[in-house]
């Protein structure tokens, strides 16, 4: 297949291992005096946004940063728990840049760009050095060396971590770097501001329209370039592990202004989430994938035992080992509990659908630490302490202390939410929406199809293919911000040094602001009877049931019709209380849900057109006899980049994916 003429990935020529190094060494530069006259807007202050803004300001650019939270420290990156990947090979277990590259492409089911993934692998080690220099308190071994643990889809230990709060600690490092630049006057920070549109002038992105969320005032800002670092769109499902404020609005407004959307149907379902407990919930809570290092996943072997557990008549601790089905270890002996997220999620669904679920709804499996607590850690500690013939109680106590040190805050969080002590009872988990691999299409420079508009981190589609390996989100966000965009944005800005700041009185700014104002007025004018959450829940239910862990053509066609009806009802019967010119969270939600109601349709259209199963996109019609994903490499080895013509009207453009360094094969973790 040929790549669409509207897509130019700008991948450098040459040997894969030398592409980034050579490109970085030959790209045009901007002298420091000119950098001071170039203005860059960064939307979003998570890992990608904060690291990009701090680094660009350090280089001398004039930077404006926008976030809708009251502080950059509240960006959703803070919620990441388990760790960050890097190919340091500290464990001397065979890791390398190539192995990280290969396992990331394989983990993404061969639907990612080779060049982007190899660059990510190359710079991964630099991220750790950068963060250590900033004071990020990574876990360390007894001798002082940085510790590593395993994550899904790998057989090496390459994940660096800070207990169960890695995202928070990394964000504090990036935030400190950002605040240093704010203090020096190189960064202007605009908190409680939400970007509601981009401004294009003569075919280039030249600024944004933002709403001050405190006063409600619409404001205009110019930039020679605009960087969207606004995260993913998992909240289209309503229930997800994302913060309630996480949304697609910035990326979606850019899409409607000409930025193509890549692979929107690629959604990651995370296997270790606290199960849904009732209709009252507005979000779900993730239990870190790092727990799969030492937790073993199981369900009862006999349905009658599962039924007894669901009825409260049988305790899981009373089931003997022989009566437990450690189904991941049984089905995937080579990787066991550390298979990739999409594989583990589908396996849990299969067991629960077959009637072996263990909570009242039948939608849960066990994550159990008792075995490793006693026999992996307890025995080692007993030996260290010189305890001969330790009792089972001693082994349990000794092992518990080790588990508490490694995962204590996660165990505490689980008990606070569920009321169950996970040291004494196995955790209950079930898959939930977590991350989105799709996003704005970008080239090798991270630029969208709109010149001057960039997308970083989870906001772009570029590095994970159809499934993201655990601990790679933090890696991509910081790689894009610290080590990629500071170089690649200069390629574009080197041609803009003669462009003077465009006054925000320009007619393009005026027109964009009036269009934003009209959309807000339209929301109030509906004056219906139903709150925003009613429509969001309704949309989420359709998305989860028909475009979630498993999809089929009939359900997807039905979902498209359902979403169109929900959207039509939304614009006839939504009620937005309050006023536009004041602090108004209901107005914020309404605008975001209006965007989700358009995005959801595109996700289903994308899932319907892709007649194959790959990674997180599992079409029931396309599976092997063993129930594994069945790709169609002859017809679908491409990025689906969608151009919006109008609501419900998109044109598909294809970017062919060429694999010159990796042999495409059926994924196997057995």
PDB file of N, CA and C in Angstrom, residues 5 50 88 150 153 163 167 201 213 222 237 244 308 313 318 332 337 430 445 459 477 485 537 571-572 580 608 614:
ATOM      1  N   UNK A   5      -0.497  10.993   0.143  1.00  0.00           N
ATOM      2  CA  UNK A   5       0.323  12.179  -0.149  1.00  0.00           C
ATOM      3  C   UNK A   5       0.154  13.292   0.879  1.00  0.00           C
ATOM      4  N   UNK A  50       5.591  19.730  31.207  1.00  0.00           N
ATOM      5  CA  UNK A  50       6.519  20.378  32.142  1.00  0.00           C
ATOM      6  C   UNK A  50       7.963  20.206  31.693  1.00  0.00           C
ATOM      7  N   UNK A  88      19.061   0.356  30.734  1.00  0.00           N
ATOM      8  CA  UNK A  88      20.357   0.555  31.391  1.00  0.00           C
ATOM      9  C   UNK A  88      21.113  -0.757  31.598  1.00  0.00           C
ATOM     10  N   UNK A 150      10.297  -5.937  37.072  1.00  0.00           N
ATOM     11  CA  UNK A 150       9.768  -6.343  35.770  1.00  0.00           C
ATOM     12  C   UNK A 150       8.372  -5.780  35.553  1.00  0.00           C
ATOM     13  N   UNK A 153       5.263  -8.038  29.331  1.00  0.00           N
ATOM     14  CA  UNK A 153       5.789  -8.061  27.974  1.00  0.00           C
ATOM     15  C   UNK A 153       7.295  -8.139  27.879  1.00  0.00           C
ATOM     16  N   UNK A 163       8.776   3.398  44.854  1.00  0.00           N
ATOM     17  CA  UNK A 163       7.673   2.712  45.526  1.00  0.00           C
ATOM     18  C   UNK A 163       6.499   2.595  44.555  1.00  0.00           C
ATOM     19  N   UNK A 167       5.092   8.208  39.216  1.00  0.00           N
ATOM     20  CA  UNK A 167       4.637   9.367  38.455  1.00  0.00           C
ATOM     21  C   UNK A 167       4.713  10.642  39.254  1.00  0.00           C
ATOM     22  N   UNK A 201      -3.156  30.887  11.091  1.00  0.00           N
ATOM     23  CA  UNK A 201      -3.011  32.061  10.225  1.00  0.00           C
ATOM     24  C   UNK A 201      -2.138  31.673   9.038  1.00  0.00           C
ATOM     25  N   UNK A 213     -10.698  29.823  33.820  1.00  0.00           N
ATOM     26  CA  UNK A 213     -11.738  29.035  34.482  1.00  0.00           C
ATOM     27  C   UNK A 213     -12.259  29.686  35.760  1.00  0.00           C
ATOM     28  N   UNK A 222      -0.635  34.442  21.524  1.00  0.00           N
ATOM     29  CA  UNK A 222       0.149  34.165  20.315  1.00  0.00           C
ATOM     30  C   UNK A 222       1.332  33.263  20.642  1.00  0.00           C
ATOM     31  N   UNK A 237     -14.989   6.730  27.861  1.00  0.00           N
ATOM     32  CA  UNK A 237     -15.694   5.572  28.401  1.00  0.00           C
ATOM     33  C   UNK A 237     -16.388   5.884  29.732  1.00  0.00           C
ATOM     34  N   UNK A 244     -10.976  12.610  36.685  1.00  0.00           N
ATOM     35  CA  UNK A 244     -12.230  13.057  36.089  1.00  0.00           C
ATOM     36  C   UNK A 244     -12.029  14.241  35.145  1.00  0.00           C
ATOM     37  N   UNK A 308     -19.729 -20.303  45.179  1.00  0.00           N
ATOM     38  CA  UNK A 308     -19.742 -20.234  46.642  1.00  0.00           C
ATOM     39  C   UNK A 308     -19.025 -18.983  47.141  1.00  0.00           C
ATOM     40  N   UNK A 313     -20.081 -17.785  50.822  1.00  0.00           N
ATOM     41  CA  UNK A 313     -20.093 -19.035  51.581  1.00  0.00           C
ATOM     42  C   UNK A 313     -18.715 -19.697  51.654  1.00  0.00           C
ATOM     43  N   UNK A 318      -9.288 -20.527  51.828  1.00  0.00           N
ATOM     44  CA  UNK A 318      -9.510 -21.933  52.167  1.00  0.00           C
ATOM     45  C   UNK A 318      -9.318 -22.860  50.973  1.00  0.00           C
ATOM     46  N   UNK A 332       0.338 -19.120  29.421  1.00  0.00           N
ATOM     47  CA  UNK A 332       1.529 -18.442  28.899  1.00  0.00           C
ATOM     48  C   UNK A 332       2.733 -18.744  29.804  1.00  0.00           C
ATOM     49  N   UNK A 337       2.509 -14.379  34.693  1.00  0.00           N
ATOM     50  CA  UNK A 337       1.735 -13.218  35.122  1.00  0.00           C
ATOM     51  C   UNK A 337       2.227 -11.918  34.499  1.00  0.00           C
ATOM     52  N   UNK A 430     -10.027  -6.413  38.075  1.00  0.00           N
ATOM     53  CA  UNK A 430     -10.691  -6.645  36.792  1.00  0.00           C
ATOM     54  C   UNK A 430     -10.206  -5.575  35.821  1.00  0.00           C
ATOM     55  N   UNK A 445       9.201  14.586  13.782  1.00  0.00           N
ATOM     56  CA  UNK A 445       9.506  15.773  14.581  1.00  0.00           C
ATOM     57  C   UNK A 445       8.454  16.053  15.644  1.00  0.00           C
ATOM     58  N   UNK A 459      -0.827  12.497  24.057  1.00  0.00           N
ATOM     59  CA  UNK A 459      -1.657  13.238  23.101  1.00  0.00           C
ATOM     60  C   UNK A 459      -1.369  12.841  21.661  1.00  0.00           C
ATOM     61  N   UNK A 477       6.604  10.275  27.647  1.00  0.00           N
ATOM     62  CA  UNK A 477       6.341  11.668  27.994  1.00  0.00           C
ATOM     63  C   UNK A 477       7.621  12.447  28.246  1.00  0.00           C
ATOM     64  N   UNK A 485      11.649  17.040  21.514  1.00  0.00           N
ATOM     65  CA  UNK A 485      11.112  18.322  21.042  1.00  0.00           C
ATOM     66  C   UNK A 485      12.111  19.469  21.135  1.00  0.00           C
ATOM     67  N   UNK A 537     -22.425   9.229  30.999  1.00  0.00           N
ATOM     68  CA  UNK A 537     -22.608   7.839  31.419  1.00  0.00           C
ATOM     69  C   UNK A 537     -23.188   6.991  30.293  1.00  0.00           C
ATOM     70  N   UNK A 571     -27.807  17.747  22.407  1.00  0.00           N
ATOM     71  CA  UNK A 571     -27.992  19.113  21.906  1.00  0.00           C
ATOM     72  C   UNK A 571     -29.450  19.569  21.954  1.00  0.00           C
ATOM     73  N   UNK A 572     -30.335  18.652  22.356  1.00  0.00           N
ATOM     74  CA  UNK A 572     -31.742  19.037  22.528  1.00  0.00           C
ATOM     75  C   UNK A 572     -32.145  19.154  23.994  1.00  0.00           C
ATOM     76  N   UNK A 580     -21.653  31.868  31.859  1.00  0.00           N
ATOM     77  CA  UNK A 580     -20.396  31.715  31.127  1.00  0.00           C
ATOM     78  C   UNK A 580     -19.270  32.532  31.752  1.00  0.00           C
ATOM     79  N   UNK A 608     -14.312  -0.260  13.238  1.00  0.00           N
ATOM     80  CA  UNK A 608     -15.091  -1.004  12.252  1.00  0.00           C
ATOM     81  C   UNK A 608     -14.308  -1.212  10.957  1.00  0.00           C
ATOM     82  N   UNK A 614      -5.545  -6.654  16.773  1.00  0.00           N
ATOM     83  CA  UNK A 614      -4.142  -6.343  17.086  1.00  0.00           C
ATOM     84  C   UNK A 614      -4.113  -5.572  18.401  1.00  0.00           C
TER      85      UNK A 614
END
